[in-house]
XYZ file of N, CA and C in Angstrom:
483
model
N 97.666 138.780 113.472
C 97.772 137.500 114.162
C 96.403 136.806 113.878
N 96.515 135.473 113.649
C 95.343 134.644 113.322
C 94.814 134.009 114.577
N 93.654 133.727 114.603
C 93.059 132.985 115.653
C 93.146 131.433 115.550
N 93.581 130.805 116.687
C 93.558 129.337 116.662
C 92.398 128.896 117.470
N 91.666 127.939 116.822
C 90.424 127.312 117.579
C 90.974 126.158 118.054
N 90.306 125.741 119.194
C 90.593 124.378 119.874
C 89.361 123.726 120.592
N 89.490 122.559 120.688
C 88.584 121.786 121.421
C 89.303 120.393 121.823
N 88.564 119.656 122.782
C 89.052 118.472 123.217
C 87.990 117.414 122.915
N 88.504 116.172 122.607
C 87.635 115.020 122.164
C 88.066 113.976 123.097
N 87.229 113.278 123.684
C 87.513 112.082 124.522
C 87.658 110.959 123.533
N 88.622 110.074 123.970
C 88.890 108.756 123.167
C 89.754 107.913 123.956
N 90.049 106.663 123.477
C 90.785 105.701 124.153
C 92.140 106.040 124.500
N 92.699 107.099 123.719
C 94.183 107.556 124.209
C 94.201 108.697 125.103
N 93.051 108.969 125.680
C 92.995 109.975 126.670
C 92.388 111.380 125.845
N 92.172 112.414 126.630
C 91.473 113.668 125.942
C 92.548 114.031 124.817
N 91.757 114.123 123.477
C 92.666 114.696 122.383
C 92.449 116.019 122.298
N 93.656 116.773 122.113
C 93.517 118.272 121.902
C 93.566 118.496 120.392
N 92.478 119.173 119.892
C 92.554 119.533 118.341
C 92.617 121.007 118.189
N 93.316 121.348 117.295
C 93.304 122.763 116.943
C 93.174 122.996 115.476
N 92.662 124.180 115.100
C 92.298 124.336 113.709
C 92.537 125.841 113.339
N 92.785 126.096 112.100
C 92.909 127.697 111.622
C 91.520 128.189 111.487
N 91.423 129.421 111.365
C 90.222 130.255 111.140
C 89.415 129.566 110.075
N 90.012 129.092 109.061
C 89.261 128.535 107.792
C 88.803 127.199 107.973
N 89.173 126.646 109.229
C 88.559 125.262 109.569
C 89.497 124.070 109.401
N 90.664 124.308 108.863
C 91.604 123.163 108.522
C 92.171 122.807 109.976
N 92.345 121.417 110.029
C 93.047 120.968 111.359
C 94.449 121.305 111.274
N 95.067 121.723 112.326
C 96.274 122.139 112.372
C 97.056 121.280 113.361
N 96.473 120.666 114.302
C 97.204 119.496 115.106
C 96.193 118.828 115.871
N 96.742 117.653 116.333
C 96.010 116.684 117.106
C 96.956 116.176 118.135
N 96.835 116.406 119.417
C 97.917 116.021 120.323
C 97.087 115.277 121.540
N 97.869 114.451 122.240
C 97.476 113.630 123.253
C 98.218 114.077 124.606
N 97.677 113.834 125.821
C 98.226 114.461 126.997
C 99.671 113.871 127.042
N 100.718 114.800 127.623
C 101.908 114.327 127.834
C 102.775 114.155 126.593
N 102.212 114.456 125.326
C 102.906 114.182 124.107
C 104.174 115.159 123.956
N 105.267 114.314 123.703
C 106.574 115.123 123.434
C 106.376 116.096 122.340
N 106.467 117.441 122.558
C 106.313 118.431 121.505
C 104.822 118.702 121.220
N 104.039 118.132 122.046
C 102.474 118.367 121.857
C 102.167 119.734 122.099
N 101.015 120.283 121.548
C 100.528 121.524 121.897
C 99.787 121.594 123.197
N 99.824 122.892 123.732
C 99.046 123.152 124.897
C 98.245 124.433 124.587
N 97.120 124.565 125.234
C 96.227 125.713 124.976
C 96.851 126.986 125.581
N 96.755 127.795 124.713
C 97.268 129.219 124.914
C 96.096 130.271 125.287
N 96.451 131.245 125.931
C 95.420 132.161 126.429
C 94.660 132.831 125.283
N 95.193 133.094 124.147
C 94.557 133.812 123.155
C 93.905 132.932 122.185
N 93.825 131.482 122.372
C 93.094 130.649 121.591
C 91.591 130.856 121.833
N 90.840 130.372 120.845
C 89.397 130.266 121.043
C 88.621 128.991 121.194
N 88.115 128.555 122.302
C 87.563 127.319 122.367
C 86.185 127.268 121.601
N 85.964 126.332 120.605
C 84.826 126.304 119.787
C 84.901 124.995 119.189
N 83.829 124.131 119.618
C 83.862 122.836 118.984
C 83.376 122.752 117.618
N 82.716 123.918 117.081
C 82.288 123.751 115.721
C 83.175 123.434 114.583
N 84.333 123.947 114.393
C 85.115 123.352 113.337
C 85.629 122.059 113.394
N 85.206 121.304 114.545
C 85.907 120.065 114.692
C 84.777 118.918 114.623
N 83.610 119.243 114.218
C 82.547 118.207 114.098
C 82.922 116.986 113.383
N 83.441 117.293 112.027
C 83.793 116.217 111.153
C 85.014 115.477 111.795
N 85.903 115.999 112.269
C 87.233 115.453 112.755
C 86.776 114.398 114.029
N 85.820 115.043 114.761
C 85.402 114.169 115.966
C 84.489 113.013 115.521
N 83.751 113.200 114.435
C 82.987 112.051 113.963
C 83.935 110.934 113.372
N 84.949 111.386 112.537
C 85.728 110.421 111.877
C 86.667 109.686 112.938
N 87.233 110.588 113.948
C 87.963 109.858 115.039
C 87.083 108.756 115.854
N 85.846 109.233 116.043
C 84.746 108.176 116.743
C 84.795 106.991 115.872
N 84.596 107.121 114.642
C 84.425 105.926 113.698
C 85.640 105.161 113.595
N 86.773 105.788 113.546
C 88.091 105.160 113.541
C 88.253 104.203 114.743
N 87.952 104.838 115.910
C 88.142 104.093 117.257
C 87.242 103.013 117.536
N 86.088 103.226 116.730
C 84.931 102.115 116.786
C 85.243 101.012 115.867
N 86.312 101.144 114.839
C 86.691 100.211 113.879
C 85.840 100.269 112.617
N 85.226 101.408 112.524
C 84.307 101.702 111.358
C 85.126 102.504 110.185
N 86.187 103.066 110.377
C 86.793 103.897 109.449
C 88.284 103.437 109.507
N 88.976 103.501 108.267
C 90.276 103.074 108.189
C 91.232 104.203 107.744
N 90.832 105.276 107.197
C 91.422 106.515 106.746
C 90.656 107.590 107.097
N 91.337 108.702 107.250
C 90.684 110.043 107.501
C 90.672 111.055 106.338
N 89.539 111.564 106.028
C 89.322 112.474 104.846
C 89.039 113.811 105.610
N 90.051 114.505 105.992
C 89.793 115.923 106.761
C 90.647 116.861 106.027
N 90.242 118.098 105.964
C 91.135 119.268 105.441
C 92.000 119.589 106.666
N 93.362 119.671 106.411
C 94.421 119.980 107.337
C 95.346 120.999 106.791
N 95.923 121.759 107.787
C 96.924 122.629 107.347
C 98.056 122.693 108.242
N 99.296 121.961 107.834
C 100.400 121.905 108.619
C 101.490 122.569 108.101
N 102.539 122.997 108.730
C 103.626 123.789 108.217
C 104.911 123.143 108.784
N 105.820 122.863 107.883
C 107.005 122.452 108.235
C 108.164 122.720 107.283
N 109.247 122.156 107.376
C 110.251 122.383 106.415
C 109.931 121.547 105.186
N 110.418 121.685 103.983
C 110.154 120.934 102.840
C 110.443 119.606 103.074
N 111.478 119.169 103.993
C 111.778 117.742 104.196
C 110.838 117.143 105.171
N 110.372 117.944 106.132
C 109.346 117.411 107.151
C 107.959 117.172 106.361
N 107.589 117.955 105.413
C 106.315 117.865 104.720
C 106.294 116.629 103.786
N 107.590 116.353 103.196
C 107.683 115.178 102.373
C 107.449 113.905 103.178
N 108.247 113.932 104.407
C 108.021 112.811 105.223
C 106.580 112.578 105.699
N 105.958 113.794 106.146
C 104.383 113.689 106.543
C 103.642 113.213 105.559
N 103.758 113.661 104.367
C 102.977 113.181 103.196
C 103.150 111.699 102.891
N 104.359 111.146 103.013
C 104.614 109.727 103.025
C 103.954 108.874 104.071
N 103.589 109.459 105.235
C 102.822 108.782 106.162
C 101.415 108.596 105.785
N 100.912 109.480 105.009
C 99.567 109.299 104.416
C 99.286 107.968 103.639
N 100.564 107.575 102.960
C 100.356 106.303 102.051
C 100.490 104.970 102.808
N 100.698 105.126 104.226
C 100.791 103.780 104.807
C 99.345 103.269 105.074
N 99.149 102.160 104.637
C 97.697 101.585 104.669
C 97.388 101.223 106.183
N 96.001 101.251 106.523
C 95.616 100.820 107.794
C 96.022 99.475 107.998
N 96.541 99.087 109.183
C 96.701 97.744 109.589
C 98.114 97.184 108.892
N 98.931 98.097 108.619
C 100.309 97.781 108.105
C 101.403 98.558 108.733
N 102.657 98.280 108.521
C 103.622 99.019 109.125
C 104.739 99.163 108.080
N 105.446 100.249 108.257
C 106.783 100.365 107.300
C 107.847 100.803 108.152
N 109.125 100.665 107.791
C 110.272 101.278 108.489
C 110.661 102.520 108.294
N 111.495 103.187 109.022
C 111.973 104.550 108.936
C 112.664 104.397 107.457
N 113.473 103.352 107.374
C 114.281 103.384 106.136
C 113.392 103.316 105.003
N 112.240 102.680 105.076
C 111.252 102.718 103.930
C 110.780 104.068 103.544
N 110.408 104.821 104.640
C 109.997 105.989 104.303
C 111.170 106.859 103.752
N 112.422 106.853 104.163
C 113.370 107.520 103.632
C 113.688 107.220 102.063
N 113.303 105.770 101.725
C 113.425 105.435 100.334
C 112.265 106.112 99.471
N 111.126 106.148 100.055
C 109.871 106.651 99.484
C 110.021 108.053 99.161
N 110.765 108.873 99.843
C 110.816 110.276 99.719
C 112.154 110.640 98.946
N 112.957 109.627 98.517
C 114.165 109.714 97.846
C 115.395 110.121 98.596
N 115.232 109.975 99.903
C 116.417 110.331 100.902
C 117.371 109.096 100.874
N 118.616 109.718 101.160
C 119.571 108.446 101.215
C 119.459 107.704 102.596
N 119.961 106.449 102.655
C 119.833 105.573 103.855
C 120.253 106.465 105.077
N 121.200 107.136 104.896
C 121.814 107.836 106.077
C 120.812 108.867 106.740
N 119.783 109.098 106.012
C 118.772 110.160 106.505
C 117.844 109.584 107.404
N 117.931 108.265 107.815
C 116.941 107.608 108.680
C 116.683 108.400 109.906
N 117.773 108.729 110.583
C 117.653 109.632 111.813
C 116.870 110.860 111.596
N 117.069 111.597 110.600
C 116.290 112.815 110.143
C 114.803 112.451 109.721
N 114.613 111.323 109.204
C 113.130 110.886 108.944
C 112.519 110.637 110.249
N 113.087 110.002 111.252
C 112.674 109.778 112.603
C 112.204 110.991 113.273
N 113.143 112.043 113.105
C 112.916 113.411 113.735
C 111.695 114.133 113.097
N 111.591 113.922 111.844
C 110.365 114.521 111.120
C 109.109 113.825 111.498
N 109.241 112.470 111.602
C 108.220 111.793 112.068
C 107.658 112.155 113.418
N 108.758 112.317 114.454
C 108.468 112.670 115.622
C 107.723 114.149 115.870
N 107.875 114.924 114.800
C 107.350 116.358 114.818
C 106.109 116.295 114.212
N 105.484 115.078 113.738
C 104.235 115.078 113.185
C 103.030 115.757 113.908
N 102.493 116.906 113.572
C 101.593 117.513 114.391
C 100.260 116.895 114.530
N 100.027 115.885 113.716
C 98.567 115.206 113.622
C 98.546 113.819 113.968
N 98.818 113.523 115.187
C 98.866 112.149 115.589
C 97.443 111.364 115.304
N 97.620 110.268 115.183
C 96.439 109.317 114.745
C 96.018 109.654 113.310
N 95.778 110.763 113.082
C 95.158 111.265 111.654
C 96.165 110.960 110.619
N 97.362 111.407 110.866
C 98.670 111.181 110.077
C 99.301 109.862 110.773
N 99.278 108.776 110.135
C 99.620 107.526 110.912
C 100.997 107.251 111.180
N 101.677 108.155 112.065
C 103.184 107.942 112.308
C 103.218 106.699 113.316
N 102.250 106.312 113.838
C 102.275 105.139 114.617
C 102.558 103.870 113.855
N 102.324 103.936 112.536
C 102.539 102.707 111.665
C 103.963 102.601 111.342
N 105.042 103.463 111.921
C 106.366 103.361 111.432
C 107.181 102.727 112.570
N 108.020 101.766 112.177
C 108.635 100.847 113.208
C 110.017 100.655 112.847
N 110.839 100.179 113.794
C 112.290 99.989 113.526
C 112.611 98.979 112.502
N 113.727 99.040 111.936
C 114.163 98.122 110.863
C 114.115 96.474 111.380
N 114.287 96.370 112.518
C 114.213 95.002 112.996
C 112.822 94.617 113.692
N 111.765 95.432 113.299
C 110.434 95.146 113.654
C 110.057 95.741 114.979
N 111.064 96.359 115.786
C 110.776 96.840 117.208
C 109.923 98.065 117.042
N 109.149 98.413 118.063
C 108.310 99.614 118.235
C 109.118 100.608 118.714
N 109.539 101.618 117.954
C 110.538 102.600 118.484
C 109.876 103.855 118.425
N 110.101 104.740 119.235
C 109.662 106.048 119.356
C 108.195 106.347 118.959
N 107.535 107.184 119.825
C 106.226 107.604 119.376
C 105.985 108.857 120.262
N 105.727 109.972 119.762
C 105.767 111.277 120.512
C 104.620 111.172 121.494
N 103.582 110.352 121.234
C 102.397 110.175 122.187
C 102.664 109.086 123.290
N 103.861 108.503 123.163
C 104.217 107.320 124.159
C 103.949 105.964 123.491
N 105.026 105.212 123.910
C 104.996 103.844 123.281
C 103.656 103.041 123.666
N 103.069 103.314 124.633
C 101.785 102.511 125.176
C 100.767 102.895 124.191
N 100.704 104.143 123.742
C 99.642 104.445 122.922
C 99.847 103.985 121.433
N 101.219 103.850 121.043
C 101.462 103.170 119.734
C 101.142 101.741 119.755
N 101.280 101.127 120.971
C 100.918 99.704 121.065
C 99.371 99.735 120.732
N 98.611 100.436 121.581
C 97.223 100.487 121.463
C 96.743 100.630 120.217
N 97.215 101.735 119.254
C 96.816 101.922 117.960
C 97.164 100.873 117.173
N 98.330 100.188 117.200
C 98.643 99.075 116.300
C 97.850 97.787 116.739
N 97.611 97.694 117.841
C 96.685 96.647 118.380
C 95.238 96.813 117.768
N 94.761 98.133 117.785
C 93.377 98.443 117.426
C 93.423 98.077 115.822
N 94.348 98.381 115.135
C 94.446 98.047 113.605
C 94.793 96.716 113.290
N 95.036 95.802 114.290
C 95.244 94.431 114.048
C 96.651 94.122 113.643
N 97.592 95.021 113.986
C 98.963 94.738 113.537
C 99.688 93.739 114.784
N 99.225 94.158 115.917
C 99.844 93.433 117.134
C 98.726 92.442 117.610
């Protein structure tokens, strides 16, 4: 059994819950009330040490001084989810793409848009992996595991809205 390390970091989205593997890679970033978000378990170890760089980069992002994250992370999902999550990394700060564009980027058929949405909704690294930059085909703000109000705040912060 491996140890999960955790800490919380204050930010404009509320207290962020960060988890890491024993080797220091970030394994999740959740917000309060997040659909499918992580909650602290009794056998986890609270230790802010592994998260200093993540907290510094998050602070710089929210201060408008950082536009991308350079952090080691380790997340596990199906091969399809991992392709979708990797495609999120290529969405530039201050821009948006549609679920259909993500499907096309990973070589999935147009009919896979719903599956792409499911994979994006399961993204364990909110903010750091910018799933908030994915919008509906008609430009509407659809779905965000952290809540649409947080999606609006993030896109406003990035100058999209």
